[in-house]
Amino acid sequence: MTPVTARNFPIAVAQRLDIRLAIPRPGGAYPVLAAQEGERKQTGIILVAGNGPVSRISELAKAPSPALSLDLESRLRASQPLTARKADRVHTVNLTGDMAKYIWSINNVAWTPEVPPLPIANGERVEMVLVNQTGMPHPMHLHGHEFQVVEIDGKRFPGAVRDTVLVPPGRRVVIAFDANNPGLWAFHCHLLYHLDAGMFTTFRYV
């Protein structure tokens, strides 16, 4: 990943970050805090350099943490992007459901073992068009492969290499990966209660 400089790093369920901190040479205490989306409660650690004084930090931030968005995702660029290549196979994955009835599904089908896997073949470049038709964000996670974010809402770019990407309500995210690990692999929302309700599918090499 090409490094970015910031003070805040939004992160969705199941995503990871590598953060490198530059601590000033003079002694001091430097809080590194985390807050849940939409909440004021915060937690974290305090990095102490030298004899820096440590003071108590409030358990409540001044304002609730903002809703997760794709702002940071759209800025990220892969340091080793996929080689340029036309997709051999494209799967459209509509994230569907009914919040009132608490039904979650993919392409309006709540998964059961009888749902046929999505086909892919060894050596293919596969693109997945993720369209969130629900009113909730979904962190979508692919097993067995890393993928690259290559489009957000129609704008193509060589984005981050991940195994989980957030798809907010009403948004479209396209991911691409090389099919290089034959087997049967899961793809699902990483909000586990959505997974259990049926926002889950599988890929099978054919």
CSV table of C-alpha atoms in Angstrom, one decimal:
chain,number,residue,atom,x,y,z
A,1,MET,CA,0.0,0.0,0.0
A,2,THR,CA,1.2,3.5,-0.8
A,3,PRO,CA,1.4,5.3,2.6
A,4,VAL,CA,-1.0,8.1,3.4
A,5,THR,CA,-0.6,10.7,6.1
A,6,ALA,CA,-3.6,11.4,8.4
A,7,ARG,CA,-4.6,11.8,12.0
A,8,ASN,CA,-7.8,9.6,11.7
A,9,PHE,CA,-8.1,6.3,10.1
A,10,PRO,CA,-11.6,4.9,9.7
A,11,ILE,CA,-11.7,1.1,9.6
A,12,ALA,CA,-14.6,-1.3,9.1
A,13,VAL,CA,-15.2,-4.7,10.8
A,14,ALA,CA,-12.5,-7.3,9.8
A,15,GLN,CA,-10.2,-4.7,8.2
A,16,ARG,CA,-6.6,-4.1,9.4
A,17,LEU,CA,-4.3,-1.2,9.4
A,18,ASP,CA,-0.5,-0.8,9.7
A,19,ILE,CA,0.1,2.6,11.3
A,20,ARG,CA,3.6,4.1,11.6
A,21,LEU,CA,3.9,6.8,14.2
A,22,ALA,CA,6.6,9.5,14.3
A,23,ILE,CA,7.1,10.5,18.0
A,24,PRO,CA,8.8,13.9,18.5
A,25,ARG,CA,12.2,13.7,20.2
A,26,PRO,CA,11.3,15.7,23.3
A,27,GLY,CA,9.6,13.7,26.0
A,28,GLY,CA,5.9,13.6,26.0
A,29,ALA,CA,2.7,11.5,26.2
A,30,TYR,CA,0.8,10.7,23.0
A,31,PRO,CA,-2.6,9.1,23.1
A,32,VAL,CA,-3.7,6.7,20.4
A,33,LEU,CA,-7.4,6.3,20.6
A,34,ALA,CA,-10.2,4.3,19.0
A,35,ALA,CA,-13.9,4.9,19.0
A,36,GLN,CA,-16.8,2.9,17.7
A,37,GLU,CA,-18.8,4.3,14.8
A,38,GLY,CA,-21.5,6.7,16.1
A,39,GLU,CA,-20.3,6.5,19.7
A,40,ARG,CA,-18.5,8.9,22.0
A,41,LYS,CA,-16.9,6.2,24.1
A,42,GLN,CA,-13.3,5.8,23.4
A,43,THR,CA,-10.4,3.6,24.4
A,44,GLY,CA,-6.8,3.2,23.5
A,45,ILE,CA,-3.2,3.5,24.7
A,46,ILE,CA,-0.8,6.2,25.6
A,47,LEU,CA,2.7,6.2,24.2
A,48,VAL,CA,5.2,7.8,26.6
A,49,ALA,CA,8.5,9.2,25.4
A,50,GLY,CA,11.1,10.0,28.0
A,51,ASN,CA,9.6,11.4,31.2
A,52,GLY,CA,6.5,12.7,29.5
A,53,PRO,CA,3.6,13.4,31.9
A,54,VAL,CA,0.6,11.1,31.7
A,55,SER,CA,-2.8,12.5,32.4
A,56,ARG,CA,-6.2,10.9,32.6
A,57,ILE,CA,-8.2,11.0,29.3
A,58,SER,CA,-11.9,11.2,29.4
A,59,GLU,CA,-13.8,8.0,28.4
A,60,LEU,CA,-16.0,10.2,26.2
A,61,ALA,CA,-14.9,12.0,23.1
A,62,LYS,CA,-16.1,15.5,22.4
A,63,ALA,CA,-18.4,14.3,19.6
A,64,PRO,CA,-19.6,10.9,18.3
A,65,SER,CA,-17.4,9.1,15.8
A,66,PRO,CA,-18.7,9.9,12.3
A,67,ALA,CA,-20.3,7.2,10.1
A,68,LEU,CA,-17.9,5.2,8.1
A,69,SER,CA,-17.5,6.2,4.4
A,70,LEU,CA,-15.4,5.5,1.4
A,71,ASP,CA,-13.4,8.7,1.6
A,72,LEU,CA,-10.2,7.0,2.8
A,73,GLU,CA,-10.8,4.0,0.5
A,74,SER,CA,-10.9,6.3,-2.5
A,75,ARG,CA,-7.5,7.7,-1.6
A,76,LEU,CA,-5.7,4.5,-1.1
A,77,ARG,CA,-3.4,3.2,-3.8
A,78,ALA,CA,-1.8,-0.2,-4.1
A,79,SER,CA,2.0,-0.2,-4.2
A,80,GLN,CA,1.9,-3.5,-6.1
A,81,PRO,CA,-1.4,-3.3,-8.1
A,82,LEU,CA,-2.7,-6.1,-10.2
A,83,THR,CA,-1.2,-6.2,-13.7
A,84,ALA,CA,-3.5,-4.5,-16.3
A,85,ARG,CA,-5.8,-7.1,-17.8
A,86,LYS,CA,-9.4,-7.4,-18.9
A,87,ALA,CA,-11.6,-9.3,-16.6
A,88,ASP,CA,-12.3,-12.9,-17.8
A,89,ARG,CA,-15.4,-13.2,-15.6
A,90,VAL,CA,-17.6,-10.6,-13.9
A,91,HIS,CA,-20.1,-11.4,-11.1
A,92,THR,CA,-22.6,-8.9,-10.0
A,93,VAL,CA,-23.3,-9.2,-6.3
A,94,ASN,CA,-26.3,-7.3,-5.1
A,95,LEU,CA,-26.4,-6.9,-1.4
A,96,THR,CA,-30.0,-7.2,-0.6
A,97,GLY,CA,-32.4,-7.6,2.4
A,98,ASP,CA,-35.2,-6.3,4.4
A,99,MET,CA,-34.2,-4.4,7.6
A,100,ALA,CA,-37.7,-4.6,9.1
A,101,LYS,CA,-37.9,-8.3,8.7
A,102,TYR,CA,-34.2,-8.7,9.4
A,103,ILE,CA,-33.6,-10.7,6.2
A,104,TRP,CA,-30.1,-10.4,4.6
A,105,SER,CA,-29.2,-11.9,1.3
A,106,ILE,CA,-27.1,-11.8,-1.9
A,107,ASN,CA,-29.0,-11.2,-5.1
A,108,ASN,CA,-32.2,-11.6,-3.1
A,109,VAL,CA,-31.3,-15.2,-2.1
A,110,ALA,CA,-30.6,-15.9,1.6
A,111,TRP,CA,-27.9,-18.6,1.5
A,112,THR,CA,-28.6,-22.2,2.3
A,113,PRO,CA,-26.4,-25.2,1.4
A,114,GLU,CA,-28.5,-25.7,-1.7
A,115,VAL,CA,-27.5,-22.4,-3.2
A,116,PRO,CA,-25.1,-23.1,-6.1
A,117,PRO,CA,-21.6,-21.6,-5.9
A,118,LEU,CA,-20.6,-18.8,-8.2
A,119,PRO,CA,-18.2,-20.3,-10.8
A,120,ILE,CA,-14.6,-19.2,-11.4
A,121,ALA,CA,-11.7,-20.9,-13.2
A,122,ASN,CA,-8.0,-21.1,-12.4
A,123,GLY,CA,-6.0,-18.4,-14.1
A,124,GLU,CA,-9.0,-16.0,-14.6
A,125,ARG,CA,-9.1,-12.4,-13.7
A,126,VAL,CA,-12.4,-12.1,-11.8
A,127,GLU,CA,-14.2,-8.9,-11.1
A,128,MET,CA,-17.1,-8.6,-8.6
A,129,VAL,CA,-19.5,-5.7,-8.8
A,130,LEU,CA,-20.8,-5.1,-5.3
A,131,VAL,CA,-24.0,-3.0,-5.2
A,132,ASN,CA,-25.5,-2.3,-1.8
A,133,GLN,CA,-29.3,-2.1,-2.1
A,134,THR,CA,-29.9,-2.0,1.6
A,135,GLY,CA,-30.0,0.8,4.2
A,136,MET,CA,-27.0,-0.6,6.1
A,137,PRO,CA,-23.2,-0.8,5.3
A,138,HIS,CA,-21.7,-4.2,4.7
A,139,PRO,CA,-18.0,-5.1,5.1
A,140,MET,CA,-17.7,-7.8,2.5
A,141,HIS,CA,-15.0,-10.4,3.0
A,142,LEU,CA,-13.5,-12.9,0.6
A,143,HIS,CA,-11.8,-16.1,1.8
A,144,GLY,CA,-8.8,-17.6,0.1
A,145,HIS,CA,-7.7,-14.6,-2.0
A,146,GLU,CA,-6.7,-11.0,-1.8
A,147,PHE,CA,-8.5,-8.6,-4.1
A,148,GLN,CA,-7.9,-5.0,-5.3
A,149,VAL,CA,-10.5,-2.3,-5.1
A,150,VAL,CA,-10.6,-1.0,-8.7
A,151,GLU,CA,-13.8,1.1,-8.8
A,152,ILE,CA,-16.0,3.2,-6.6
A,153,ASP,CA,-19.3,4.5,-8.1
A,154,GLY,CA,-18.0,4.3,-11.6
A,155,LYS,CA,-14.6,5.8,-11.0
A,156,ARG,CA,-11.8,3.3,-11.9
A,157,PHE,CA,-8.5,3.5,-9.9
A,158,PRO,CA,-5.7,1.2,-8.7
A,159,GLY,CA,-7.0,1.0,-5.1
A,160,ALA,CA,-6.0,-0.9,-2.0
A,161,VAL,CA,-5.3,-4.6,-1.9
A,162,ARG,CA,-7.5,-6.2,0.8
A,163,ASP,CA,-9.6,-9.1,1.8
A,164,THR,CA,-12.5,-7.0,3.2
A,165,VAL,CA,-14.1,-3.9,1.8
A,166,LEU,CA,-16.9,-1.7,3.1
A,167,VAL,CA,-19.9,-1.1,0.9
A,168,PRO,CA,-22.1,1.7,2.3
A,169,PRO,CA,-25.8,2.0,1.5
A,170,GLY,CA,-26.5,2.9,-2.1
A,171,ARG,CA,-22.9,2.6,-3.2
A,172,ARG,CA,-21.2,0.5,-5.8
A,173,VAL,CA,-17.7,-1.0,-5.3
A,174,VAL,CA,-15.9,-3.2,-7.8
A,175,ILE,CA,-13.1,-5.5,-6.7
A,176,ALA,CA,-10.8,-7.7,-8.8
A,177,PHE,CA,-8.6,-10.7,-8.1
A,178,ASP,CA,-6.7,-13.4,-9.9
A,179,ALA,CA,-8.2,-16.8,-9.4
A,180,ASN,CA,-5.1,-18.7,-8.3
A,181,ASN,CA,-6.2,-20.8,-5.3
A,182,PRO,CA,-8.5,-23.6,-6.4
A,183,GLY,CA,-11.1,-24.8,-4.0
A,184,LEU,CA,-14.5,-23.8,-2.5
A,185,TRP,CA,-14.3,-20.3,-0.9
A,186,ALA,CA,-16.7,-18.2,1.1
A,187,PHE,CA,-17.7,-14.6,0.4
A,188,HIS,CA,-19.9,-12.9,3.0
A,189,CYS,CA,-20.8,-9.8,5.0
A,190,HIS,CA,-18.5,-9.8,8.1
A,191,LEU,CA,-21.2,-8.5,10.3
A,192,LEU,CA,-21.7,-12.0,11.6
A,193,TYR,CA,-25.4,-11.6,12.3
A,194,HIS,CA,-25.9,-10.6,8.6
A,195,LEU,CA,-23.8,-13.6,7.6
A,196,ASP,CA,-26.0,-15.9,9.8
A,197,ALA,CA,-29.1,-14.4,8.3
A,198,GLY,CA,-28.0,-15.3,4.7
A,199,MET,CA,-25.7,-12.6,3.3
A,200,PHE,CA,-23.3,-15.3,2.3
A,201,THR,CA,-22.3,-17.1,-0.9
A,202,THR,CA,-19.5,-19.3,-2.2
A,203,PHE,CA,-17.1,-19.5,-5.1
A,204,ARG,CA,-16.1,-22.8,-6.7
A,205,TYR,CA,-13.4,-23.4,-9.3
A,206,VAL,CA,-14.7,-25.1,-12.4
